[in-house]
Amino acid sequence: KATLKNEIIKRLVEANGEPISGQQLADEFGISRTAIWKHMKQLQEKGYAFETVKKRGYVLTATPDTVDDANISMALETENFGSRIIYEQSMTSTQAIAHNKAQEGAPEGTVIICEEQTAGRGRMMREWKSMKGKGIWMSVILRPEIAPYEAPQFTLVAAVALTKAIADISGVQPEIKWPNDLLIEGKKCTGILTELQADPDRVNAIIMGMGINVNHQPNDFEEEIKDIATSLKIASGKHIDRATLVAKILYYLEIYSAQYVKEGFEPIKSQWESYSCTIGNRIRATTLQDVFIGKAIGITNDGVLQLQLDDGTIKGIYSADISL
Ligand code: BT5
């Protein structure tokens, strides 16, 4: 049902302003004109607008400011990612739902996305603020054939994909803060959450969670994050079409995760380094057990951060919060 509506929208987008008659749509999709008319009415209720050119048919004139499946589908340029999209207005956490869907066998590239999360989360069960209609709150199910120890590298793969997509669509180039933040002028616009379903020697699924502040105004941010967060709109000065950005993220994510599986981390690592604001700086790394201070000198081919401590020894950091 949802996919037929998506197909209709796609058809009207591809028509590029040429009217298409109800009869023609009915013939193409093998349903009655009345059924087409009902779909059009439901699409209008969702925020799509059509001009009906007398006797000649429908022209699409507006799409809603949502990340619904129809809106994303019409911007998709992927082979496979995003061919299944699960969308709701409100979800507890796209991450929680993605875990269930992955367990039920959802294929690689399945996207879970919503307008608002009521229980969005970061690492270590921290809260992730997910204001309605302002951001991209989504999880993508990946099924790469890799060993569990390689999975943290996917955070870095996603960071590169996100950075490129954001730069393409907004014109603003974020920096990557190891391991899972994207920053613009020192403020966080994006957080990544990589979670696993794995056997001891094999990954069954990676649940790749991404939270992006897109169209927030400064006043939209909650008290707790107003000093540390920014949005693409604040940084670029323009309203961003979220569905287009989602499609671009899926495009790069598909390319870079395939490249990773085929060629390993190295080609992606050099891109990652070019966007990083961590490497070369003196930082403080807070791990679960300890605090280490030193100079971040690079990441290994496994994505492990190399920290040169003041006594000259080099410490590999697998997971931490970084501050300057
Ligand atoms: C992260 O955790 O940065 C990962 C965030 C992942 C969110 C996505 S949204 C879709 C999917 N579904 C979910 O439920 N989660 C994923 P971490 O590095 O632990 O950072 C969390 C910290 O970022 C919080 O403690 C706050 O300080 C800050 N924070 C919370 N909400 C924020 C926001 N909207 N923008 C910027 N910073 C925020």
Coordinates of C-alpha atoms and ligand atoms in Angstrom, one line a residue:
K1 CA 0.0 0.0 0.0
A2 CA 2.6 2.5 1.1
T3 CA 4.8 1.5 -1.8
L4 CA 2.1 2.1 -4.4
K5 CA 1.8 5.7 -3.1
N6 CA 5.5 6.0 -3.3
E7 CA 5.4 4.8 -6.9
I8 CA 2.7 7.3 -7.8
I9 CA 4.8 10.2 -6.2
K10 CA 7.9 9.0 -8.0
R11 CA 6.1 8.8 -11.3
L12 CA 4.9 12.4 -10.8
V13 CA 8.3 13.6 -9.9
E14 CA 9.8 11.9 -12.9
A15 CA 7.2 13.5 -15.1
N16 CA 8.9 16.8 -14.2
G17 CA 5.9 19.1 -14.5
E18 CA 4.2 17.3 -17.4
P19 CA 0.6 16.4 -16.3
I20 CA -0.3 12.7 -16.0
S21 CA -3.9 11.8 -16.2
G22 CA -5.7 9.7 -13.6
Q23 CA -6.5 7.2 -16.4
Q24 CA -2.9 6.9 -17.3
L25 CA -1.9 6.3 -13.7
A26 CA -4.7 3.8 -13.4
D27 CA -3.5 1.9 -16.5
E28 CA 0.2 2.0 -15.5
F29 CA -0.5 0.7 -12.0
G30 CA -3.2 -1.7 -13.0
I31 CA -5.9 -0.3 -10.6
S32 CA -9.1 1.7 -11.1
R33 CA -9.3 5.5 -11.5
T34 CA -11.3 5.6 -8.3
A35 CA -8.4 3.9 -6.5
I36 CA -5.9 6.4 -7.9
W37 CA -8.2 9.2 -6.8
K38 CA -8.3 7.8 -3.3
H39 CA -4.5 7.6 -3.2
M40 CA -4.2 11.2 -4.4
K41 CA -6.6 12.3 -1.7
Q42 CA -4.6 10.5 1.0
L43 CA -1.4 12.0 -0.3
Q44 CA -2.9 15.4 -0.1
E45 CA -3.8 14.7 3.5
K46 CA -0.1 13.9 4.1
G47 CA 1.0 17.3 2.7
Y48 CA 1.6 16.6 -1.0
A49 CA 0.0 19.1 -3.3
F50 CA -1.1 18.7 -6.8
E51 CA -2.2 21.0 -9.5
T52 CA -4.9 19.4 -11.6
V53 CA -4.4 20.6 -15.2
K54 CA -7.8 20.6 -16.9
K55 CA -8.5 17.3 -18.7
R56 CA -4.8 16.5 -18.7
G57 CA -4.0 15.3 -15.2
Y58 CA -2.0 15.8 -12.1
V59 CA 1.2 17.8 -11.6
L60 CA 3.0 17.6 -8.2
T61 CA 3.6 21.0 -6.8
A62 CA 4.6 20.5 -3.2
T63 CA 5.9 17.8 -0.9
P64 CA 5.5 17.8 2.9
D65 CA 8.4 18.7 5.2
T66 CA 8.6 15.2 6.5
V67 CA 11.0 12.2 6.3
D68 CA 8.2 9.8 5.3
D69 CA 9.0 6.9 3.0
A70 CA 7.5 8.5 -0.1
N71 CA 9.6 11.6 0.3
I72 CA 12.8 9.7 0.9
S73 CA 12.1 7.2 -1.9
M74 CA 11.8 9.8 -4.5
A75 CA 15.3 11.2 -3.8
L76 CA 17.0 7.8 -3.4
E77 CA 19.9 7.1 -5.7
T78 CA 21.0 3.8 -4.1
E79 CA 21.1 0.2 -5.3
N80 CA 19.5 -1.2 -2.3
F81 CA 19.8 0.9 0.9
G82 CA 16.4 2.4 1.7
S83 CA 14.4 0.0 -0.4
R84 CA 12.6 -0.8 2.9
I85 CA 11.7 2.2 5.0
I86 CA 9.8 1.9 8.3
Y87 CA 8.4 5.4 9.2
E88 CA 6.3 6.7 12.0
Q89 CA 5.5 10.1 13.4
S90 CA 6.7 9.1 16.9
M91 CA 8.9 6.2 18.1
T92 CA 10.5 5.5 21.4
S93 CA 13.9 5.0 19.8
T94 CA 14.6 4.1 16.2
Q95 CA 17.5 2.1 17.6
A96 CA 15.2 -0.1 19.7
I97 CA 12.9 -0.8 16.8
A98 CA 15.7 -1.5 14.5
H99 CA 17.0 -4.1 16.9
N100 CA 13.7 -5.9 16.8
K101 CA 13.4 -5.7 13.1
A102 CA 17.0 -7.0 12.6
Q103 CA 16.2 -9.9 14.9
E104 CA 13.2 -10.7 12.8
G105 CA 15.5 -10.9 9.8
A106 CA 15.1 -7.4 8.2
P107 CA 17.5 -7.2 5.2
E108 CA 20.5 -5.0 4.8
G109 CA 19.7 -1.4 4.2
T110 CA 16.4 -1.4 6.1
V111 CA 15.8 2.1 7.4
I112 CA 13.8 3.0 10.6
I113 CA 13.1 6.7 10.8
C114 CA 10.6 9.0 12.6
E115 CA 9.8 12.7 13.2
E116 CA 10.2 12.5 17.0
Q117 CA 11.8 10.1 19.5
T118 CA 10.4 9.9 23.0
A119 CA 13.3 7.9 24.3
G120 CA 16.2 8.6 22.0
R121 CA 19.5 7.5 23.4
G122 CA 23.2 8.0 23.0
R123 CA 26.1 5.8 24.2
M124 CA 25.9 4.3 27.7
M125 CA 22.2 5.0 27.9
R126 CA 22.7 8.8 27.8
E127 CA 19.7 10.7 26.6
W128 CA 19.5 11.9 22.9
K129 CA 17.2 14.9 22.4
S130 CA 15.1 14.4 19.3
M131 CA 12.7 17.3 18.7
K132 CA 9.7 16.7 16.5
G133 CA 10.1 17.6 12.8
K134 CA 13.5 19.2 13.3
G135 CA 16.1 16.5 12.8
I136 CA 16.9 13.2 11.3
W137 CA 16.5 10.4 13.8
M138 CA 17.2 7.2 12.1
S139 CA 18.7 3.7 12.3
V140 CA 20.0 1.6 9.4
I141 CA 20.4 -2.1 9.5
L142 CA 23.7 -3.3 8.0
R143 CA 24.7 -6.9 7.4
P144 CA 28.4 -6.8 6.5
E145 CA 30.3 -10.0 6.6
I146 CA 32.9 -9.0 9.2
A147 CA 34.2 -10.1 12.6
P148 CA 32.8 -8.4 15.7
Y149 CA 36.1 -6.7 16.5
E150 CA 35.9 -4.8 13.2
A151 CA 32.5 -3.3 14.0
P152 CA 33.7 -0.1 15.7
Q153 CA 35.2 0.9 12.4
F154 CA 31.7 1.2 11.1
T155 CA 31.3 4.3 13.3
L156 CA 34.1 5.9 11.3
V157 CA 32.7 4.7 8.0
A158 CA 29.3 6.3 8.9
A159 CA 31.1 9.4 10.0
V160 CA 32.7 9.8 6.6
A161 CA 29.4 9.1 4.9
L162 CA 27.5 11.6 7.0
T163 CA 30.2 14.3 6.6
K164 CA 30.0 14.0 2.8
A165 CA 26.3 14.0 2.7
I166 CA 25.9 17.0 5.0
A167 CA 28.5 18.9 2.9
D168 CA 26.8 18.1 -0.3
I169 CA 23.3 19.1 0.8
S170 CA 24.0 22.0 3.2
G171 CA 27.2 23.4 1.9
V172 CA 28.7 23.2 5.4
Q173 CA 31.6 20.9 6.0
P174 CA 31.5 19.3 9.5
E175 CA 34.5 18.0 11.4
I176 CA 34.7 14.5 12.8
K177 CA 35.5 14.2 16.5
W178 CA 36.6 10.7 17.3
P179 CA 34.8 8.4 17.6
N180 CA 31.2 9.3 17.0
D181 CA 30.5 13.1 16.9
L182 CA 30.3 15.6 14.0
L183 CA 31.0 19.1 15.0
I184 CA 30.5 22.5 13.3
E185 CA 32.5 25.3 14.8
G186 CA 33.1 23.1 17.9
K187 CA 29.4 22.3 18.5
K188 CA 27.8 19.0 18.0
C189 CA 25.4 18.6 15.0
T190 CA 25.4 14.8 14.8
G191 CA 25.9 11.8 17.0
I192 CA 26.4 8.2 15.8
L193 CA 25.5 5.1 17.8
T194 CA 26.9 1.8 16.4
E195 CA 25.4 -1.3 18.0
L196 CA 25.8 -5.0 17.3
Q197 CA 23.9 -8.3 17.1
A198 CA 26.7 -10.8 17.0
D199 CA 27.8 -14.3 17.7
P200 CA 31.4 -14.7 19.1
D201 CA 32.9 -14.9 15.7
R202 CA 30.4 -13.3 13.4
V203 CA 28.3 -10.1 13.1
N204 CA 24.7 -10.8 12.3
A205 CA 23.7 -7.1 12.1
I206 CA 25.0 -3.7 12.8
I207 CA 22.4 -1.2 14.0
M208 CA 23.7 2.1 12.8
G209 CA 21.9 4.9 14.7
M210 CA 22.3 8.5 13.5
G211 CA 20.9 11.7 15.1
I212 CA 21.3 14.9 13.1
N213 CA 20.2 18.3 14.2
V214 CA 18.9 19.8 10.9
N215 CA 16.4 22.6 11.1
H216 CA 16.6 23.7 14.7
Q217 CA 16.8 27.4 15.6
P218 CA 18.9 28.3 18.5
N219 CA 15.8 28.5 20.8
D220 CA 14.7 25.0 19.9
F221 CA 17.5 23.4 21.9
E222 CA 16.7 22.1 25.3
E223 CA 18.4 23.7 28.3
E224 CA 20.8 20.8 28.8
I225 CA 22.3 21.0 25.3
K226 CA 21.8 24.6 24.2
D227 CA 25.5 25.5 24.7
I228 CA 27.0 22.4 23.1
A229 CA 24.6 21.7 20.1
T230 CA 24.2 23.3 16.7
S231 CA 22.1 22.5 13.6
L232 CA 22.7 22.6 9.9
K233 CA 20.2 25.4 9.6
I234 CA 22.0 27.5 12.1
A235 CA 25.4 26.8 10.4
S236 CA 24.2 27.2 6.8
G237 CA 21.5 29.8 7.2
K238 CA 19.1 27.8 5.2
H239 CA 16.2 25.4 5.7
I240 CA 17.4 21.9 4.7
D241 CA 15.1 19.3 3.1
R242 CA 15.6 16.4 5.5
A243 CA 14.3 13.7 3.1
T244 CA 16.9 14.7 0.5
L245 CA 19.6 14.6 3.1
V246 CA 18.5 11.1 4.2
A247 CA 18.7 9.9 0.6
K248 CA 22.2 11.3 0.3
I249 CA 23.3 9.7 3.6
L250 CA 22.1 6.3 2.4
Y251 CA 23.9 6.9 -0.9
Y252 CA 27.3 7.4 0.7
L253 CA 26.6 4.8 3.4
E254 CA 26.0 2.1 0.8
I255 CA 29.1 3.1 -1.1
Y256 CA 31.5 3.2 1.9
S257 CA 30.2 0.2 3.7
A258 CA 30.6 -1.9 0.4
Q259 CA 34.1 -0.4 0.0
Y260 CA 35.0 -1.3 3.5
V261 CA 33.9 -4.9 3.1
K262 CA 35.8 -5.2 -0.2
E263 CA 39.0 -3.2 0.5
G264 CA 39.2 -2.8 4.2
F265 CA 39.5 0.3 6.3
E266 CA 42.5 2.0 4.7
P267 CA 40.9 3.9 1.8
I268 CA 38.2 5.2 4.2
K269 CA 40.7 6.0 6.9
S270 CA 42.5 8.6 4.8
Q271 CA 39.2 10.4 4.1
W272 CA 38.3 10.1 7.8
E273 CA 41.7 11.8 8.7
S274 CA 41.1 14.6 6.3
Y275 CA 37.9 15.5 8.2
S276 CA 39.1 14.9 11.7
C277 CA 39.5 17.6 14.3
T278 CA 40.9 15.1 16.8
I279 CA 44.2 14.1 15.2
G280 CA 47.2 16.4 16.0
N281 CA 45.6 17.9 19.1
R282 CA 46.2 17.5 22.8
I283 CA 43.2 15.8 24.3
R284 CA 41.8 14.2 27.4
A285 CA 40.3 10.8 26.8
T286 CA 37.9 9.6 29.5
T287 CA 37.4 5.8 29.3
L288 CA 35.2 3.7 31.6
Q289 CA 38.1 3.1 33.9
D290 CA 40.6 5.9 33.4
V291 CA 41.5 9.3 32.2
F292 CA 44.4 9.7 29.7
I293 CA 45.9 13.0 28.6
G294 CA 48.2 13.3 25.6
K295 CA 48.5 14.1 21.9
A296 CA 46.2 12.3 19.5
I297 CA 48.7 11.2 16.8
G298 CA 46.4 9.1 14.6
I299 CA 44.2 6.1 14.3
T300 CA 45.3 2.6 13.4
N301 CA 44.0 0.6 10.5
D302 CA 41.5 -0.8 13.1
G303 CA 40.2 2.6 14.0
V304 CA 41.9 2.6 17.4
L305 CA 42.9 6.1 18.5
Q306 CA 46.6 6.4 19.2
L307 CA 47.4 8.7 22.1
Q308 CA 50.9 9.8 22.9
L309 CA 51.2 10.2 26.6
D310 CA 53.5 12.8 28.2
D311 CA 56.1 10.1 29.0
G312 CA 56.2 9.3 25.3
T313 CA 54.4 5.9 25.5
I314 CA 51.6 5.4 23.0
K315 CA 48.3 4.2 24.3
G316 CA 45.6 2.7 22.1
I317 CA 42.1 4.0 23.0
Y318 CA 39.2 1.8 21.8
S319 CA 36.3 3.8 23.3
A320 CA 36.2 7.1 25.2
D321 CA 34.8 10.6 25.5
I322 CA 37.2 13.2 24.2
S323 CA 37.6 16.7 25.5
L324 CA 40.3 19.3 24.9
Ligands
BT5_1 C1 25.7 10.0 20.7 O1 25.9 9.5 21.9 O2 26.2 11.0 20.2 C2 24.9 9.0 19.8 C3 23.5 9.6 19.5 C4 22.8 8.7 18.5 C5 21.3 9.2 18.4 C6 20.6 8.4 17.3 S1 19.1 9.1 16.9 C7 18.6 7.7 16.0 C8 19.0 6.5 16.9 N1 18.0 6.2 17.9 C9 18.5 6.4 19.1 O3 17.8 6.2 20.2 N2 19.7 6.9 19.1 C10 20.2 7.0 17.7 P1 27.0 10.2 23.0 O4 28.3 10.3 22.4 O5 26.8 9.3 24.2 O6 26.4 11.6 23.2 C11 25.3 11.9 24.0 C12 25.4 13.3 24.6 O7 25.1 14.2 23.5 C13 24.3 13.6 25.6 O8 24.7 13.2 26.9 C14 24.2 15.1 25.5 O9 25.2 15.8 26.2 C15 24.4 15.4 24.0 N3 23.2 15.5 23.3 C16 22.0 14.9 23.5 N4 21.1 15.2 22.5 C17 21.8 16.0 21.6 C18 21.4 16.7 20.4 N5 20.2 16.6 19.9 N6 22.4 17.4 19.8 C19 23.6 17.5 20.3 N7 24.0 16.9 21.5 C20 23.1 16.2 22.1

